[in-house]
Short mmCIF file of C-alpha atoms in Angstrom, two decimals:
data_model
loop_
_atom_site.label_atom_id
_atom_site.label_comp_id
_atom_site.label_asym_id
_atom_site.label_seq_id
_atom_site.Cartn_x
_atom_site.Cartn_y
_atom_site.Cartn_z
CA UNK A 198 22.59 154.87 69.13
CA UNK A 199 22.36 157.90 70.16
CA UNK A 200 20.44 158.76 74.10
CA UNK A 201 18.02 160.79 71.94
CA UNK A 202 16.85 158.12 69.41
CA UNK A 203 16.49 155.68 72.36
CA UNK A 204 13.98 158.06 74.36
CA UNK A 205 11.80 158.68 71.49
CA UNK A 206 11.48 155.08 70.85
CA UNK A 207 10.75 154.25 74.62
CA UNK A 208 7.97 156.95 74.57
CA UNK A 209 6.72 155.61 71.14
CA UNK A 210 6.40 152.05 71.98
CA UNK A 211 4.80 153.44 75.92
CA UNK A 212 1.73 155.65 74.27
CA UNK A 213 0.89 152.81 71.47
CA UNK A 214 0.86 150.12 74.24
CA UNK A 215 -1.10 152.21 76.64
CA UNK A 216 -3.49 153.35 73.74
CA UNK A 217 -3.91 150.00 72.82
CA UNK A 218 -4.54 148.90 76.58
CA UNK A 219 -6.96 151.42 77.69
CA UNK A 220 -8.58 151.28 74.40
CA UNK A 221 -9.47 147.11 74.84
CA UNK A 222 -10.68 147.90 78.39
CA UNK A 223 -13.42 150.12 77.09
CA UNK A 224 -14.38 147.58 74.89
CA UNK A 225 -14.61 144.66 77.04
CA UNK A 226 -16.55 145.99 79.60
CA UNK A 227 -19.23 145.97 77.12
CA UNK A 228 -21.29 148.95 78.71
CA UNK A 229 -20.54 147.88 82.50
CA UNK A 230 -17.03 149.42 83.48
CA UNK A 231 -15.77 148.85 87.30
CA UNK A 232 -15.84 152.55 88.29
CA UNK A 233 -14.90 151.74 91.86
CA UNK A 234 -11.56 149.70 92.02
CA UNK A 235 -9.24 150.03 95.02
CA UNK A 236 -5.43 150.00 93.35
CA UNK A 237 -4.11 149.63 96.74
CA UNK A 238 -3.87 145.76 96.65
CA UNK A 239 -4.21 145.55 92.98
CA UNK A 240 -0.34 143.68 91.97
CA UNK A 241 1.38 143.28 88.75
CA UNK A 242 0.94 139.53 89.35
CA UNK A 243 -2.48 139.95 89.19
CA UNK A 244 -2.52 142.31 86.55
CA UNK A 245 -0.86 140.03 84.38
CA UNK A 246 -3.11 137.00 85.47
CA UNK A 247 -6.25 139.59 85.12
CA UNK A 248 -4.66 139.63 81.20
CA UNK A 249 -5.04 136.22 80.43
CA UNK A 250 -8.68 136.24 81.56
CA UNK A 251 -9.08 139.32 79.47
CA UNK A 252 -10.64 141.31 82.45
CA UNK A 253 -10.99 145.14 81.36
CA UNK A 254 -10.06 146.08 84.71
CA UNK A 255 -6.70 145.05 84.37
CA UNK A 256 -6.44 145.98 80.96
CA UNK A 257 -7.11 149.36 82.31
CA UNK A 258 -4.46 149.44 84.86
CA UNK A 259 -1.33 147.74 82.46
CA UNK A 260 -2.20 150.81 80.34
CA UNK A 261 -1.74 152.86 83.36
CA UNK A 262 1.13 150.66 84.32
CA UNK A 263 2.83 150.99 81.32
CA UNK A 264 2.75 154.98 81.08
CA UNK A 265 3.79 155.17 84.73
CA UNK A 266 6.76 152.95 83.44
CA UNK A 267 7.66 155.19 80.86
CA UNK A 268 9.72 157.66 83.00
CA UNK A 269 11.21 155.24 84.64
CA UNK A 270 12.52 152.97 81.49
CA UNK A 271 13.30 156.50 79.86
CA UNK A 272 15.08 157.59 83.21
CA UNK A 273 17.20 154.50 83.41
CA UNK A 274 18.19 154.75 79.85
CA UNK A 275 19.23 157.90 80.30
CA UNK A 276 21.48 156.82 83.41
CA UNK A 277 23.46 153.75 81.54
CA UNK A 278 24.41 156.61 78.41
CA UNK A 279 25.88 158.95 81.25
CA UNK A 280 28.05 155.68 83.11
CA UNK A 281 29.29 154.50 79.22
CA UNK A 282 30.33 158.14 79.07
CA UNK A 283 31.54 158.35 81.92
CA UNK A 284 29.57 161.50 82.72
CA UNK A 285 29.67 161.76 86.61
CA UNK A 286 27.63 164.95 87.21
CA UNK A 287 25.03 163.46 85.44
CA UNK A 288 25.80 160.02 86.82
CA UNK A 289 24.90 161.60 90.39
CA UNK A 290 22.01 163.38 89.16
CA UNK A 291 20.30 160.55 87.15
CA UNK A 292 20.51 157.86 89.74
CA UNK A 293 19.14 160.35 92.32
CA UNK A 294 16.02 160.66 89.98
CA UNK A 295 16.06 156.81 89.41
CA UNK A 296 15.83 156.35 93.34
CA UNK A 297 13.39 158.77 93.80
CA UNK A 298 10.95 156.70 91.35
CA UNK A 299 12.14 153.60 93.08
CA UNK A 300 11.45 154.89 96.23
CA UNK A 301 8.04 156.19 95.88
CA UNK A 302 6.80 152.67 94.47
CA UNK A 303 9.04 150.24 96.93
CA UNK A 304 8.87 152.39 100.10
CA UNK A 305 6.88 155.66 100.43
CA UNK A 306 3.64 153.08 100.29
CA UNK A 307 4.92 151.77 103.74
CA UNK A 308 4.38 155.94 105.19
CA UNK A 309 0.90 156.40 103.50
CA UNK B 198 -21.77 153.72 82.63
CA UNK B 199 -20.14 154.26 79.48
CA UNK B 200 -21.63 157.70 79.43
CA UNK B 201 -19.89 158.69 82.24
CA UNK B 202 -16.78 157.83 80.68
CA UNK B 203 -18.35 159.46 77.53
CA UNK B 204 -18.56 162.25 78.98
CA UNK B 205 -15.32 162.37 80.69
CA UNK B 206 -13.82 161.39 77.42
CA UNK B 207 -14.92 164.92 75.99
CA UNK B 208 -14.50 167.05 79.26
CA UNK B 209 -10.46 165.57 79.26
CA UNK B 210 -10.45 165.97 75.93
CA UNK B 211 -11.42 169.95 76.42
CA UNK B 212 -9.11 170.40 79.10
CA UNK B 213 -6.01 169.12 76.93
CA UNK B 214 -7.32 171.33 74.54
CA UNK B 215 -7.26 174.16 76.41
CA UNK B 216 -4.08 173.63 78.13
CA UNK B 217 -2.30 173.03 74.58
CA UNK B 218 -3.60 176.52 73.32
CA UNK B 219 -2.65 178.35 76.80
CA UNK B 220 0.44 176.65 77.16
CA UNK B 221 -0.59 175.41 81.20
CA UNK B 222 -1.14 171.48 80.23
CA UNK B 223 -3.87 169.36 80.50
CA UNK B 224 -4.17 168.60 84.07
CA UNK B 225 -4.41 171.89 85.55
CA UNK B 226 -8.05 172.79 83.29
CA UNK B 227 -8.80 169.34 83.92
CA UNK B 228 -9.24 168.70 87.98
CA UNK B 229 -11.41 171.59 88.21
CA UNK B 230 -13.33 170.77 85.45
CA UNK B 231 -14.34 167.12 86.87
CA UNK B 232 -14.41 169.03 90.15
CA UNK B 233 -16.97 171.41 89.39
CA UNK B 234 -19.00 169.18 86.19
CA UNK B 235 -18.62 165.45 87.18
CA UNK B 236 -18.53 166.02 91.29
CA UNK B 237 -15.81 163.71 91.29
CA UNK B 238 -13.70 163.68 94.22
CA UNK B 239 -10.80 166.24 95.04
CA UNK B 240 -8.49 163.12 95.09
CA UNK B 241 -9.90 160.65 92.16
CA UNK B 242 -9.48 163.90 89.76
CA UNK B 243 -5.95 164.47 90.67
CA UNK B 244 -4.70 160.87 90.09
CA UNK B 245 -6.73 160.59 86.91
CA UNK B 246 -4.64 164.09 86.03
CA UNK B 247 -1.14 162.77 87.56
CA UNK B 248 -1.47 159.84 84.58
CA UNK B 249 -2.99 162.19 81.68
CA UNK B 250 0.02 164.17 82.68
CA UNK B 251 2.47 161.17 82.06
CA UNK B 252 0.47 160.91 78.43
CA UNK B 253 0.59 164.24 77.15
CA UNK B 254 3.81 164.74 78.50
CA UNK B 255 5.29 161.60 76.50
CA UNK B 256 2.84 161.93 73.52
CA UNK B 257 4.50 165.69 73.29
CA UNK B 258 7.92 164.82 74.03
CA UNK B 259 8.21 162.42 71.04
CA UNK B 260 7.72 164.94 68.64
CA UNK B 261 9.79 167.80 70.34
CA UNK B 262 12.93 165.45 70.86
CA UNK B 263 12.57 164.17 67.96
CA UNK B 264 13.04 167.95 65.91
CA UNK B 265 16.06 168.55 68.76
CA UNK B 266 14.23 171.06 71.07
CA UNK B 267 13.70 169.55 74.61
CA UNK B 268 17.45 169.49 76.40
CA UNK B 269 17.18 166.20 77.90
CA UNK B 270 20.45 166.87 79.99
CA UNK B 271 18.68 170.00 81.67
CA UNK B 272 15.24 167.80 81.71
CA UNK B 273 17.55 165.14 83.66
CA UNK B 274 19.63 167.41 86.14
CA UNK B 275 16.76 169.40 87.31
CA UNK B 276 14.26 166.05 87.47
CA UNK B 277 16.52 165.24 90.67
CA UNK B 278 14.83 167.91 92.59
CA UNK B 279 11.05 168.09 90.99
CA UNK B 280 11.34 164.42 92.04
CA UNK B 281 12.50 164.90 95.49
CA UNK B 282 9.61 167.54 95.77
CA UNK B 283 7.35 165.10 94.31
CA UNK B 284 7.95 162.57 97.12
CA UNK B 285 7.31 164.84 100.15
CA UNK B 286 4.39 166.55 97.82
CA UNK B 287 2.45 163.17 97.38
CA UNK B 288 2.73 161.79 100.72
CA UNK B 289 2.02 165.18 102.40
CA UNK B 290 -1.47 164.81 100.38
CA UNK B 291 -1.90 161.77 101.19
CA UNK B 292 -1.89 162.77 105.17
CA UNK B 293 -4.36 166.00 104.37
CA UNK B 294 -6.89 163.70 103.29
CA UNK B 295 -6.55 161.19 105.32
CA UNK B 296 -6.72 164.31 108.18
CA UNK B 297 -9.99 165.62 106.46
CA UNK B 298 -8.38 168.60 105.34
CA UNK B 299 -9.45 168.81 101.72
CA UNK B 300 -10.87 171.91 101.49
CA UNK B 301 -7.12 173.35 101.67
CA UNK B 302 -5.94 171.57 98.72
CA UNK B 303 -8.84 173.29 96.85
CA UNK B 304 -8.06 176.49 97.92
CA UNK B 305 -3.91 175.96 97.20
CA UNK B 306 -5.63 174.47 94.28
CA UNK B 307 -7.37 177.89 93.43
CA UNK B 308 -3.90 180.11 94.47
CA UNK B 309 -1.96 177.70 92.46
CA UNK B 310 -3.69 178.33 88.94
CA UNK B 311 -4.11 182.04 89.21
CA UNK B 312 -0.23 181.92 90.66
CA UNK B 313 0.06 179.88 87.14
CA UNK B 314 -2.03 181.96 85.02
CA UNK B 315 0.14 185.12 86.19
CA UNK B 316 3.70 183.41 85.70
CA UNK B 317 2.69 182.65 82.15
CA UNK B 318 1.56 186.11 81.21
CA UNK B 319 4.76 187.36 82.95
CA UNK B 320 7.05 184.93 81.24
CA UNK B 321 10.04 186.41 78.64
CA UNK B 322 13.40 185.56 77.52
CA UNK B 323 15.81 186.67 79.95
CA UNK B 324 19.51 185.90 79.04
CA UNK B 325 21.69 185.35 81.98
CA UNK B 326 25.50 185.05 82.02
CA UNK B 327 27.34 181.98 82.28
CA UNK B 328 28.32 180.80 85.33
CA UNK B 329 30.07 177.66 87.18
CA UNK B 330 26.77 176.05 86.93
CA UNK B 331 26.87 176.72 83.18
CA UNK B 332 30.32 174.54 82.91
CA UNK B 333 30.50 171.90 85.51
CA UNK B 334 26.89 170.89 84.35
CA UNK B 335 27.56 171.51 80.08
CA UNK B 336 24.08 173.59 79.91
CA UNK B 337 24.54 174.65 76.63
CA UNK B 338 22.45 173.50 73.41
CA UNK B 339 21.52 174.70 70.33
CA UNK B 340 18.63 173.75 68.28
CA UNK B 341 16.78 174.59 64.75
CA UNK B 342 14.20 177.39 64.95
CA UNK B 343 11.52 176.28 62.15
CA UNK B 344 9.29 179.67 62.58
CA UNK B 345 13.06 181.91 62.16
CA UNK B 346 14.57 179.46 60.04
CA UNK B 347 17.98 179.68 62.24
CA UNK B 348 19.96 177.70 64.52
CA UNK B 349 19.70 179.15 67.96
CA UNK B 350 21.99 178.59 70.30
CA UNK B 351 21.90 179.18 74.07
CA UNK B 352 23.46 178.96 77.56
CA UNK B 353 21.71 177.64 80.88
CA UNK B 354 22.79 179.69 84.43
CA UNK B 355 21.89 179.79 87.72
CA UNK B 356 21.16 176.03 87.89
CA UNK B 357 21.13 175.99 91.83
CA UNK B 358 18.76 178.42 91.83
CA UNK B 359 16.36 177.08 89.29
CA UNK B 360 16.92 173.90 91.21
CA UNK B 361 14.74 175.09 94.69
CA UNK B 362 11.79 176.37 91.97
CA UNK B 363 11.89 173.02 90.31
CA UNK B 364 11.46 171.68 94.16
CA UNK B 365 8.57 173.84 94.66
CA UNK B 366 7.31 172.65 91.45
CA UNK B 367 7.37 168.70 92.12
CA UNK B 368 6.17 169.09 95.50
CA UNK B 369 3.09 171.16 94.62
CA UNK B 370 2.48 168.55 92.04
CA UNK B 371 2.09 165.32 94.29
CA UNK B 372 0.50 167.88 96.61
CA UNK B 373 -2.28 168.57 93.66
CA UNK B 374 -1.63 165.69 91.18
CA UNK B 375 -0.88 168.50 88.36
CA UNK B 376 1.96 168.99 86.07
CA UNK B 377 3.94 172.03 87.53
CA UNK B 378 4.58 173.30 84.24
CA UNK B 379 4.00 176.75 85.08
CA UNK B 380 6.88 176.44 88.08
CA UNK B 381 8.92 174.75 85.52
CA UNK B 382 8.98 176.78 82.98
CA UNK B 383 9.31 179.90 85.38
CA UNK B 384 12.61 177.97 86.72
CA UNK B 385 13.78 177.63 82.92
CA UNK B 386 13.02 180.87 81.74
CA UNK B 387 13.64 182.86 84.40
CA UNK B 388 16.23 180.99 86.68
CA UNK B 389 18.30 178.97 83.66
CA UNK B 390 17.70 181.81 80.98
CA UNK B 391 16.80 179.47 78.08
CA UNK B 392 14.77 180.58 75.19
CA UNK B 393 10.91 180.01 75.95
CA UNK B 394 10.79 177.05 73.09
CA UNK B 395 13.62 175.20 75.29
CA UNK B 396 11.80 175.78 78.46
CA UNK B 397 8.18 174.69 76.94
CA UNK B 398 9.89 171.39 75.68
CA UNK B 399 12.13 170.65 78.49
CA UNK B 400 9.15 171.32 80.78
CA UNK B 401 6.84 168.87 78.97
CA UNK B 402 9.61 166.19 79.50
CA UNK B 403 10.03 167.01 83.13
CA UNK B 404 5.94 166.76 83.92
CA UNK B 405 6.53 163.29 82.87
CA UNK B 406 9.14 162.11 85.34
CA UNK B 407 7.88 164.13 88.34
CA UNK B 408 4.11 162.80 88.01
CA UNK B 409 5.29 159.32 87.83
CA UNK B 410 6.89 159.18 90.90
CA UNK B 411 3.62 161.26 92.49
CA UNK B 412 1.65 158.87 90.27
CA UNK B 413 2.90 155.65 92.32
CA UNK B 414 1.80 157.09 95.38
CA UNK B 415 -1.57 157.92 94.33
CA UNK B 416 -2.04 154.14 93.06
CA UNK B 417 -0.81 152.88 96.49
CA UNK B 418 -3.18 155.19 98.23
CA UNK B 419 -6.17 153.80 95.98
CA UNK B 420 -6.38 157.25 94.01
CA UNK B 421 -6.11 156.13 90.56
CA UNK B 422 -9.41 155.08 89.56
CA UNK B 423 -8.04 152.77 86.47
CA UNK B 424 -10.86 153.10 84.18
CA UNK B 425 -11.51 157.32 85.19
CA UNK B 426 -7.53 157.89 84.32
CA UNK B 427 -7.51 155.46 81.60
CA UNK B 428 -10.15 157.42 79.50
CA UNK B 429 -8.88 160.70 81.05
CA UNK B 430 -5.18 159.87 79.25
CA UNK B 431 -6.94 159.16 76.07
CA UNK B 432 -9.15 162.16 76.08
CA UNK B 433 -6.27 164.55 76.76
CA UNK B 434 -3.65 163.05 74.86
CA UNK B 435 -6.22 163.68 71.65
CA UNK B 436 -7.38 167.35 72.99
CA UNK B 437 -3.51 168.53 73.49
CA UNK B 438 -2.96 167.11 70.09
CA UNK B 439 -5.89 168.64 68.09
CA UNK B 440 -5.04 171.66 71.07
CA UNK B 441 -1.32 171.96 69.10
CA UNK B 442 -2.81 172.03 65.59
CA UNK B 443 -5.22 174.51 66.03
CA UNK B 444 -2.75 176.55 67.75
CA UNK B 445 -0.64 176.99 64.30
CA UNK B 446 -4.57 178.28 62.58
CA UNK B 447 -5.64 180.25 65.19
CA UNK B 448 -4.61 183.97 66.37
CA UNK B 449 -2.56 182.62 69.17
CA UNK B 450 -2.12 185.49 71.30
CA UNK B 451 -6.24 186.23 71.44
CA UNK B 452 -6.88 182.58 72.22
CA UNK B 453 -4.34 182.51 74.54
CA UNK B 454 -6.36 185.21 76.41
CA UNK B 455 -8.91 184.20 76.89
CA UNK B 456 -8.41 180.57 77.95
CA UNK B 457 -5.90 182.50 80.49
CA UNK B 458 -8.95 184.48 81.37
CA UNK B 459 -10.90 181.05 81.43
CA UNK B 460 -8.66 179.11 83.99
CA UNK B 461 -8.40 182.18 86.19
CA UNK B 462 -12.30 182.06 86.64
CA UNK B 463 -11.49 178.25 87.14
CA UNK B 464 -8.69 179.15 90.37
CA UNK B 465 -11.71 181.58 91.93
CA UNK B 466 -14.15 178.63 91.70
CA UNK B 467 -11.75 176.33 93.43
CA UNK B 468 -10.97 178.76 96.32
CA UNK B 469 -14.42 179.61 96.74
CA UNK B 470 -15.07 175.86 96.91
CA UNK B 471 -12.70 175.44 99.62
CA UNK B 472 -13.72 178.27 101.66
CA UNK B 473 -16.92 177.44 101.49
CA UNK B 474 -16.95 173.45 101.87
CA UNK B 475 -18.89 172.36 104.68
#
């Protein structure tokens, strides 16, 4: 498959997930949405637990999640086309942008 | 409550409207916007905009990669530096408000849009010779122009160069939690030397990357309100789309204008709102 077809599909699947997501928050709030959530301690673990209870607050933040996943999943993607073609320039230059994403979820929290 | 978000709904859904037809994004109409209508915090408006960004920039992308315009190599080589700039951009912000020092973001706010507005009524196709950039980095593409009903081919140059714009570009968006696209696209265009259709498309890939690694920060620092950015994604994912249709009915250059004319006023508001902040 070509590194094209694979991006579109990873964007296709991201915005009808997060669509979906957002969408069931607003609806089961039910008129009351939490307007003042601190994301600092809010985990995927949770998230996922927060799921299963079908609280809209965390249905909110997997569709926020999952769009903030997107470059990532397209990023890395793009990274194993350029090793099977052996394409070092862009090698280099991919896995520099896949650390940088890395880095600013795994680390940079640490400096805020 | 839900008329807040009602209402936020249809202001994101204007600003991806607007930033469609004048070619800016959604995210750079939208924080003042919320600023100035909702009173919503410097901060909460840029992280909602940092994930409508990610939306509209995917939502777009899909249909521009799929008709073979965005370069995704170019999108990928230059990411490495927007990202970079995105890294010390959203951890510099969040230092200036922890510091107090808001009222400086508005007013680089303010420069940054007029800065924007200016770069976009500037922009043109300049060709530039190839160069070692152009072959140890392949930054050559061609694609199929609908509107001439040609292939188009073209060369990319002066990567290095475009490179320290695209810095600028990802720094000043974790710095404001917007796009960049103006940057970008003045790094494509006038740096690289790709056709303006390239540079658009390419651009709207790049947003995507560079305000996901901003994005992260934000929602670490407790910026991302989930339910503001949640309904701010939807509302100008569907204004950028309706934005994109209208743009193919309506007399593009006029409109173009005046929603150019529109931001502007939107830049002087900001830096006013800085300068004047108590």
């Amino acid at each position: 498959m070509q590194l094209e077809k694979s991006i579109e599909y990873i964007l296709a699947a991201s915005i009808i997930l997060s669509t979906v997501l957002i969408t069931s928050s607003i609806v089961i709030t039910a008129g009351s949405p939490p307007l003042n959530v601190n994301t600092t301690n809010l985990t995927p673990t949770e998230i996922i637990y927060g799921l299963e209870r079908l609280q809209s607050v965390d249905f909110a933040a997997a569709g926020i999640m999952a769009l903030v996943a997107t470059p990532i999943a397209t990023t890395a993607v793009s990274l194993l086309y350029f090793i099977r073609d052996r394409d070092y320039a862009y090698i280099i230059l991919s896995a520099i942008v896949f650390t940088n994403l890395l880095v600013s979820i795994f680390i940079l929290p640490h400096f805020i | 409550m839900l008329d807040v978000l009602a209402l936020m709904f249809f202001i994101s859904l204007a600003a991806g409207f607007i930033g469609a037809l004048s070619g800016l994004g959604g995210g750079v109409v939208l924080i003042p916007l919320y600023v100035s209508i909702l009173g919503l915090p410097l901060r909460y408006a840029a992280g909602a905009s940092l994930i409508a960004t990610i939306a509209t920039s995917g939502g777009s992308s899909l249909s521009y990669i799929r008709r073979g315009v965005s370069n995704i190599r170019i999108a990928m080589s230059l990411s490495s530096t927007t990202t970079s700039g995105a890294l010390i951009g959203s951890i510099t912000a969040t230092k200036v408000y922890n510091l107090g020092l808001e009222r400086w973001l508005y007013i680089t706010f303010g420069v940054v849009l007029i800065l924007s507005v200016f770069l976009l009524v500037k922009r043109g196709l300049k060709k530039r010779p190839v160069d070692k950039w152009t072959k140890w980095l392949r930054l050559c593409g061609r694609y199929f122009d609908e509107a001439e009903g040609r292939e188009v081919s073209y060369c990319g140059a002066r990567w290095g160069l475009a490179a320290l714009v695209m810095f600028s570009a990802g720094f000043l968006s974790g710095l404001l939690g917007i796009g960049g696209g103006a940057l970008n696209v003045l790094a494509l265009d006038w740096g690289l030397g790709l056709p303006p259709k390239v540079s658009t498309t390419t651009s709207n890939l790049m947003i995507g990357i560079t305000a996901a690694t901003s994005a992260a920060v934000y929602w670490h620092a407790g910026y991302i309100q989930p339910f503001f950015a949640g309904v701010t994604a939807l509302g100008v994912l569907t204004g950028s789309y309706l934005g994109t249709k209208a743009l193919s009915v309506l007399k593009a250059a006029v409109v173009r204008y005046i929603f150019l004319a529109l931001t502007s006023i939107l830049g002087i508001e900001m830096i006013l709102r800085g300068v004047y902040a108590a």
